[in-house]
PDB file of C-alpha atoms in Angstrom:
ATOM      1  CA  MET A  10      24.226  67.415 -17.627  1.00  0.00           C
ATOM      2  CA  VAL A  11      20.931  66.710 -19.354  1.00  0.00           C
ATOM      3  CA  TYR A  12      18.740  63.783 -18.374  1.00  0.00           C
ATOM      4  CA  LYS A  13      16.575  62.307 -21.118  1.00  0.00           C
ATOM      5  CA  PHE A  14      13.565  60.411 -19.839  1.00  0.00           C
ATOM      6  CA  ARG A  15      10.911  58.257 -21.440  1.00  0.00           C
ATOM      7  CA  VAL A  16       7.629  58.826 -19.579  1.00  0.00           C
ATOM      8  CA  ILE A  17       5.136  56.053 -20.379  1.00  0.00           C
ATOM      9  CA  LEU A  18       1.444  56.165 -19.480  1.00  0.00           C
ATOM     10  CA  ASP A  19       0.321  52.915 -17.866  1.00  0.00           C
ATOM     11  CA  ALA A  20      -2.265  52.098 -20.562  1.00  0.00           C
ATOM     12  CA  GLU A  21      -2.979  49.462 -23.188  1.00  0.00           C
ATOM     13  CA  GLU A  22      -2.048  51.786 -26.051  1.00  0.00           C
ATOM     14  CA  ASP A  23       1.449  53.150 -26.628  1.00  0.00           C
ATOM     15  CA  ILE A  24       1.373  56.634 -25.100  1.00  0.00           C
ATOM     16  CA  PHE A  25       4.654  58.185 -24.068  1.00  0.00           C
ATOM     17  CA  ARG A  26       6.744  61.331 -24.125  1.00  0.00           C
ATOM     18  CA  ASP A  27      10.507  61.744 -24.192  1.00  0.00           C
ATOM     19  CA  ILE A  28      11.531  64.691 -22.040  1.00  0.00           C
ATOM     20  CA  ALA A  29      14.952  66.329 -21.746  1.00  0.00           C
ATOM     21  CA  ILE A  30      15.588  68.176 -18.482  1.00  0.00           C
ATOM     22  CA  LEU A  31      18.633  69.388 -16.580  1.00  0.00           C
ATOM     23  CA  ALA A  32      20.039  67.009 -13.964  1.00  0.00           C
ATOM     24  CA  ASP A  33      20.097  69.938 -11.515  1.00  0.00           C
ATOM     25  CA  ASP A  34      16.360  70.631 -11.915  1.00  0.00           C
ATOM     26  CA  THR A  35      14.069  69.507  -9.095  1.00  0.00           C
ATOM     27  CA  LEU A  36      11.453  66.794  -9.112  1.00  0.00           C
ATOM     28  CA  GLU A  37       8.921  69.638  -8.985  1.00  0.00           C
ATOM     29  CA  ASP A  38      10.354  70.982 -12.262  1.00  0.00           C
ATOM     30  CA  PHE A  39      10.066  67.482 -13.712  1.00  0.00           C
ATOM     31  CA  HIS A  40       6.462  67.196 -12.461  1.00  0.00           C
ATOM     32  CA  ASN A  41       5.671  70.450 -14.297  1.00  0.00           C
ATOM     33  CA  ALA A  42       7.334  69.172 -17.483  1.00  0.00           C
ATOM     34  CA  ILE A  43       5.383  65.900 -17.357  1.00  0.00           C
ATOM     35  CA  PHE A  44       1.923  67.377 -16.834  1.00  0.00           C
ATOM     36  CA  ASN A  45       2.558  70.006 -19.535  1.00  0.00           C
ATOM     37  CA  SER A  46       3.842  67.383 -21.965  1.00  0.00           C
ATOM     38  CA  PHE A  47       0.747  65.211 -21.522  1.00  0.00           C
ATOM     39  CA  GLY A  48      -1.705  68.126 -21.646  1.00  0.00           C
ATOM     40  CA  PHE A  49      -2.906  68.186 -18.036  1.00  0.00           C
ATOM     41  CA  ASP A  50      -3.855  71.509 -16.443  1.00  0.00           C
ATOM     42  CA  GLY A  51      -1.599  71.025 -13.405  1.00  0.00           C
ATOM     43  CA  MET A  52      -4.422  71.566 -10.920  1.00  0.00           C
ATOM     44  CA  GLU A  53      -4.260  68.084  -9.380  1.00  0.00           C
ATOM     45  CA  VAL A  54      -1.983  66.648  -6.732  1.00  0.00           C
ATOM     46  CA  ALA A  55       0.813  64.317  -7.812  1.00  0.00           C
ATOM     47  CA  SER A  56       3.620  62.246  -6.323  1.00  0.00           C
ATOM     48  CA  PHE A  57       6.735  60.454  -7.437  1.00  0.00           C
ATOM     49  CA  TYR A  58       7.575  57.033  -6.020  1.00  0.00           C
ATOM     50  CA  THR A  59      10.994  55.470  -5.946  1.00  0.00           C
ATOM     51  CA  CYS A  60      10.952  51.886  -7.168  1.00  0.00           C
ATOM     52  CA  ASP A  61      13.174  48.915  -7.806  1.00  0.00           C
ATOM     53  CA  ASP A  62      14.212  47.545 -11.218  1.00  0.00           C
ATOM     54  CA  THR A  63      10.905  45.674 -11.595  1.00  0.00           C
ATOM     55  CA  TRP A  64       8.757  48.767 -10.854  1.00  0.00           C
ATOM     56  CA  ASN A  65       7.827  47.748  -7.295  1.00  0.00           C
ATOM     57  CA  GLN A  66       6.789  50.971  -5.586  1.00  0.00           C
ATOM     58  CA  GLU A  67       8.864  52.122  -2.611  1.00  0.00           C
ATOM     59  CA  ASP A  68       9.027  55.618  -1.037  1.00  0.00           C
ATOM     60  CA  GLU A  69       6.668  58.473  -1.880  1.00  0.00           C
ATOM     61  CA  ILE A  70       7.964  61.941  -2.737  1.00  0.00           C
ATOM     62  CA  ALA A  71       4.914  64.195  -2.494  1.00  0.00           C
ATOM     63  CA  MET A  72       4.232  67.694  -3.794  1.00  0.00           C
ATOM     64  CA  PHE A  73       3.413  68.980  -0.319  1.00  0.00           C
ATOM     65  CA  ASP A  74       4.614  68.265   3.196  1.00  0.00           C
ATOM     66  CA  THR A  75       1.870  66.119   4.709  1.00  0.00           C
ATOM     67  CA  GLY A  76       3.812  65.118   7.811  1.00  0.00           C
ATOM     68  CA  ASP A  77       2.746  65.793  11.386  1.00  0.00           C
ATOM     69  CA  ILE A  78       5.637  68.196  11.930  1.00  0.00           C
ATOM     70  CA  PRO A  79       6.001  70.984   9.305  1.00  0.00           C
ATOM     71  CA  GLY A  80       9.279  70.673   7.407  1.00  0.00           C
ATOM     72  CA  GLU A  81       9.846  67.087   8.527  1.00  0.00           C
ATOM     73  CA  GLN A  82       8.884  65.499   5.204  1.00  0.00           C
ATOM     74  CA  LYS A  83      10.915  66.305   2.089  1.00  0.00           C
ATOM     75  CA  THR A  84       8.905  67.246  -1.002  1.00  0.00           C
ATOM     76  CA  MET A  85       9.496  67.344  -4.763  1.00  0.00           C
ATOM     77  CA  SER A  86      11.080  70.777  -4.519  1.00  0.00           C
ATOM     78  CA  ASP A  87      13.687  69.423  -2.065  1.00  0.00           C
ATOM     79  CA  TYR A  88      15.130  66.829  -4.476  1.00  0.00           C
ATOM     80  CA  LEU A  89      17.312  67.439  -7.502  1.00  0.00           C
ATOM     81  CA  LEU A  90      16.863  64.833 -10.211  1.00  0.00           C
ATOM     82  CA  SER A  91      20.534  63.918  -9.772  1.00  0.00           C
ATOM     83  CA  ASP A  92      19.880  63.216  -6.052  1.00  0.00           C
ATOM     84  CA  ILE A  93      17.732  60.175  -6.789  1.00  0.00           C
ATOM     85  CA  LEU A  94      18.321  59.168 -10.403  1.00  0.00           C
ATOM     86  CA  ASP A  95      21.564  58.191 -12.119  1.00  0.00           C
ATOM     87  CA  LYS A  96      22.965  55.523 -14.437  1.00  0.00           C
ATOM     88  CA  GLU A  97      22.363  52.821 -11.792  1.00  0.00           C
ATOM     89  CA  ASN A  98      18.981  54.062 -10.495  1.00  0.00           C
ATOM     90  CA  THR A  99      17.016  54.784 -13.644  1.00  0.00           C
ATOM     91  CA  LYS A 100      13.367  54.187 -12.736  1.00  0.00           C
ATOM     92  CA  ILE A 101      10.727  56.156 -10.890  1.00  0.00           C
ATOM     93  CA  ILE A 102       6.916  56.110 -10.866  1.00  0.00           C
ATOM     94  CA  TYR A 103       4.809  59.265 -11.278  1.00  0.00           C
ATOM     95  CA  VAL A 104       1.130  59.459 -10.297  1.00  0.00           C
ATOM     96  CA  TYR A 105      -0.962  62.470 -11.281  1.00  0.00           C
ATOM     97  CA  ASP A 106      -4.464  63.113  -9.870  1.00  0.00           C
ATOM     98  CA  PHE A 107      -5.213  60.706  -7.040  1.00  0.00           C
ATOM     99  CA  ILE A 108      -8.868  60.422  -8.091  1.00  0.00           C
ATOM    100  CA  SER A 109      -8.154  59.323 -11.680  1.00  0.00           C
ATOM    101  CA  MET A 110      -4.767  57.768 -10.795  1.00  0.00           C
ATOM    102  CA  TRP A 111      -2.941  58.611 -14.017  1.00  0.00           C
ATOM    103  CA  THR A 112       0.137  56.419 -13.545  1.00  0.00           C
ATOM    104  CA  PHE A 113       3.369  56.825 -15.483  1.00  0.00           C
ATOM    105  CA  LEU A 114       6.475  54.661 -15.616  1.00  0.00           C
ATOM    106  CA  VAL A 115       9.470  56.978 -15.929  1.00  0.00           C
ATOM    107  CA  GLU A 116      12.875  55.753 -17.023  1.00  0.00           C
ATOM    108  CA  LEU A 117      16.138  57.598 -17.457  1.00  0.00           C
ATOM    109  CA  ALA A 118      17.222  56.732 -21.012  1.00  0.00           C
ATOM    110  CA  ALA A 119      20.345  58.876 -21.428  1.00  0.00           C
ATOM    111  CA  VAL A 120      22.656  61.308 -19.669  1.00  0.00           C
ATOM    112  CA  GLU A 121      24.164  63.796 -22.109  1.00  0.00           C
ATOM    113  CA  GLU A 122      25.946  67.115 -22.277  1.00  0.00           C
ATOM    114  CA  ILE A 123      23.891  70.306 -22.509  1.00  0.00           C
ATOM    115  CA  SER A 124      23.272  71.355 -26.120  1.00  0.00           C
ATOM    116  CA  ALA A 125      23.880  75.051 -26.709  1.00  0.00           C
ATOM    117  CA  GLY A 126      20.728  76.895 -27.737  1.00  0.00           C
ATOM    118  CA  ASN A 127      18.292  74.347 -26.275  1.00  0.00           C
ATOM    119  CA  THR A 128      15.889  75.321 -23.526  1.00  0.00           C
ATOM    120  CA  TYR A 129      15.107  72.797 -20.827  1.00  0.00           C
ATOM    121  CA  PRO A 130      12.898  71.103 -19.978  1.00  0.00           C
ATOM    122  CA  GLU A 131      11.608  70.191 -23.408  1.00  0.00           C
ATOM    123  CA  THR A 132       9.485  67.458 -24.902  1.00  0.00           C
ATOM    124  CA  ILE A 133      11.676  65.938 -27.601  1.00  0.00           C
ATOM    125  CA  PHE A 134       9.388  63.132 -28.801  1.00  0.00           C
ATOM    126  CA  SER A 135       5.695  62.350 -28.442  1.00  0.00           C
ATOM    127  CA  VAL A 136       3.692  59.202 -29.243  1.00  0.00           C
ATOM    128  CA  GLY A 137      -0.028  58.648 -28.732  1.00  0.00           C
ATOM    129  CA  GLU A 138      -2.985  60.701 -27.605  1.00  0.00           C
ATOM    130  CA  MET A 139      -4.200  60.792 -24.018  1.00  0.00           C
ATOM    131  CA  PRO A 140      -7.431  58.853 -23.433  1.00  0.00           C
ATOM    132  CA  ALA A 141     -10.424  60.671 -21.937  1.00  0.00           C
ATOM    133  CA  GLU A 142     -10.130  58.627 -18.722  1.00  0.00           C
ATOM    134  CA  ALA A 143      -7.384  56.802 -16.879  1.00  0.00           C
ATOM    135  CA  MET A 144      -7.300  53.006 -16.966  1.00  0.00           C
ATOM    136  CA  ASP A 145      -9.048  51.158 -14.166  1.00  0.00           C
ATOM    137  CA  LYS A 146      -6.537  49.798 -11.687  1.00  0.00           C
ATOM    138  CA  HIS A 147      -6.773  46.201 -10.466  1.00  0.00           C
ATOM    139  CA  PHE A 148      -4.851  45.638  -7.268  1.00  0.00           C
ATOM    140  CA  ILE A 149      -3.397  42.242  -6.438  1.00  0.00           C
ATOM    141  CA  ALA A 150      -2.454  41.213  -2.933  1.00  0.00           C
ATOM    142  CA  GLU A 151       1.277  40.492  -2.622  1.00  0.00           C
ATOM    143  CA  ASP A 152       0.822  37.051  -1.101  1.00  0.00           C
ATOM    144  CA  GLU A 153      -2.013  36.033  -3.450  1.00  0.00           C
ATOM    145  CA  GLU A 154      -2.274  35.976  -7.210  1.00  0.00           C
ATOM    146  CA  GLU A 155      -5.903  37.097  -7.337  1.00  0.00           C
ATOM    147  CA  GLU A 156      -7.577  40.470  -7.354  1.00  0.00           C
ATOM    148  CA  TYR A 157      -8.249  41.959  -3.946  1.00  0.00           C
ATOM    149  CA  ASN A 158     -11.697  43.185  -2.936  1.00  0.00           C
ATOM    150  CA  GLU A 159     -12.050  43.301   0.835  1.00  0.00           C
ATOM    151  CA  PHE A 160     -15.865  43.463   0.926  1.00  0.00           C
ATOM    152  CA  GLU A 161     -16.871  41.397  -2.100  1.00  0.00           C
ATOM    153  CA  ASP A 162     -18.156  38.327  -0.228  1.00  0.00           C
ATOM    154  CA  ASP A 163     -19.459  40.122   2.872  1.00  0.00           C
ATOM    155  CA  LEU A 164     -22.003  42.482   1.290  1.00  0.00           C
ATOM    156  CA  ASP A 165     -25.684  41.711   1.821  1.00  0.00           C
ATOM    157  CA  GLU A 166     -28.617  43.737   0.553  1.00  0.00           C
ATOM    158  CA  GLU A 167     -29.515  44.491   4.222  1.00  0.00           C
ATOM    159  CA  ASP A 168     -26.157  46.218   4.681  1.00  0.00           C
ATOM    160  CA  LEU A 169     -26.990  48.869   2.105  1.00  0.00           C
ATOM    161  CA  ASP A 170     -29.443  50.732   4.357  1.00  0.00           C
ATOM    162  CA  MET A 171     -27.832  51.052   7.765  1.00  0.00           C
ATOM    163  CA  PHE A 172     -30.790  52.951   9.280  1.00  0.00           C
ATOM    164  CA  GLU A 173     -33.618  50.734   8.049  1.00  0.00           C
ATOM    165  CA  GLY A 174     -35.705  49.602  11.007  1.00  0.00           C
ATOM    166  CA  ASP A 175     -33.519  51.633  13.347  1.00  0.00           C
ATOM    167  CA  ASP A 176     -35.229  53.996  15.774  1.00  0.00           C
ATOM    168  CA  SER A 177     -31.973  55.336  17.165  1.00  0.00           C
ATOM    169  CA  PHE A 178     -32.598  58.811  15.707  1.00  0.00           C
ATOM    170  CA  GLU A 179     -35.541  59.256  18.027  1.00  0.00           C
ATOM    171  CA  ASP A 180     -33.156  58.975  20.979  1.00  0.00           C
ATOM    172  CA  TYR A 181     -31.513  62.229  19.879  1.00  0.00           C
ATOM    173  CA  GLY A 182     -34.679  64.305  19.573  1.00  0.00           C
ATOM    174  CA  PHE A 183     -34.907  64.431  15.773  1.00  0.00           C
ATOM    175  CA  GLU A 184     -36.262  62.247  13.032  1.00  0.00           C
ATOM    176  CA  GLU A 185     -34.276  60.397  10.411  1.00  0.00           C
ATOM    177  CA  ASN A 186     -35.599  62.643   7.623  1.00  0.00           C
ATOM    178  CA  TRP A 187     -35.129  65.923   9.489  1.00  0.00           C
ATOM    179  CA  ASN A 188     -34.659  68.192   6.474  1.00  0.00           C
TER     180      ASN A 188
END
C-alpha cells in the first residue's frame, strides 16, 4: 500500500508538500523524505510526535535512543508507518532542528495501491517556498489562556551581573578576570 501525506509547515503562509511513501517504510524513511522535500540538508536532529485529532502532542519518537538503558527506547527506524498511522489515526507532528524548531503538521490523506513504475518515496505536489527562518513559537500554559514566560516579572537589572560586588572568587585563589 502507498500512503499519501500532506506535510504542512506551521507558518503563516501556505507551505506544504504532498509525499507518497510505502506503508511498509519506516518513520526514518519518512523523515528523510520530508527533509529532502523541503530542502533541508538532513544534518539536524528531528522527532515525530503522536497526537490526537486536534494536534495535541503526545509521545515522542526520536531519531536516536536517548534512554538510560541502550535499546530501551524505540526510534524512528523501529516503526513502520503502518504501525502508527492508518485510516483512523491520520495525524502526526514532525519537528526538524530543535534550535530552529521547524514544525510540521502531517496528515495521512489517502491509502492507495502501489502504481507500477513509480519510485517511493516521492514528492507529488509542492506549494510555497521555505522562509529563511522558522516562525517564533509562543507557548501557552494549558490551564491559562495567556503566553507563558516564567521569568518575565522577576528579572531585575541587578540580576544580570551575578558576580557584581561579589568577592567569592578570592576565596578560591584566583581573580574574577583570571584570563
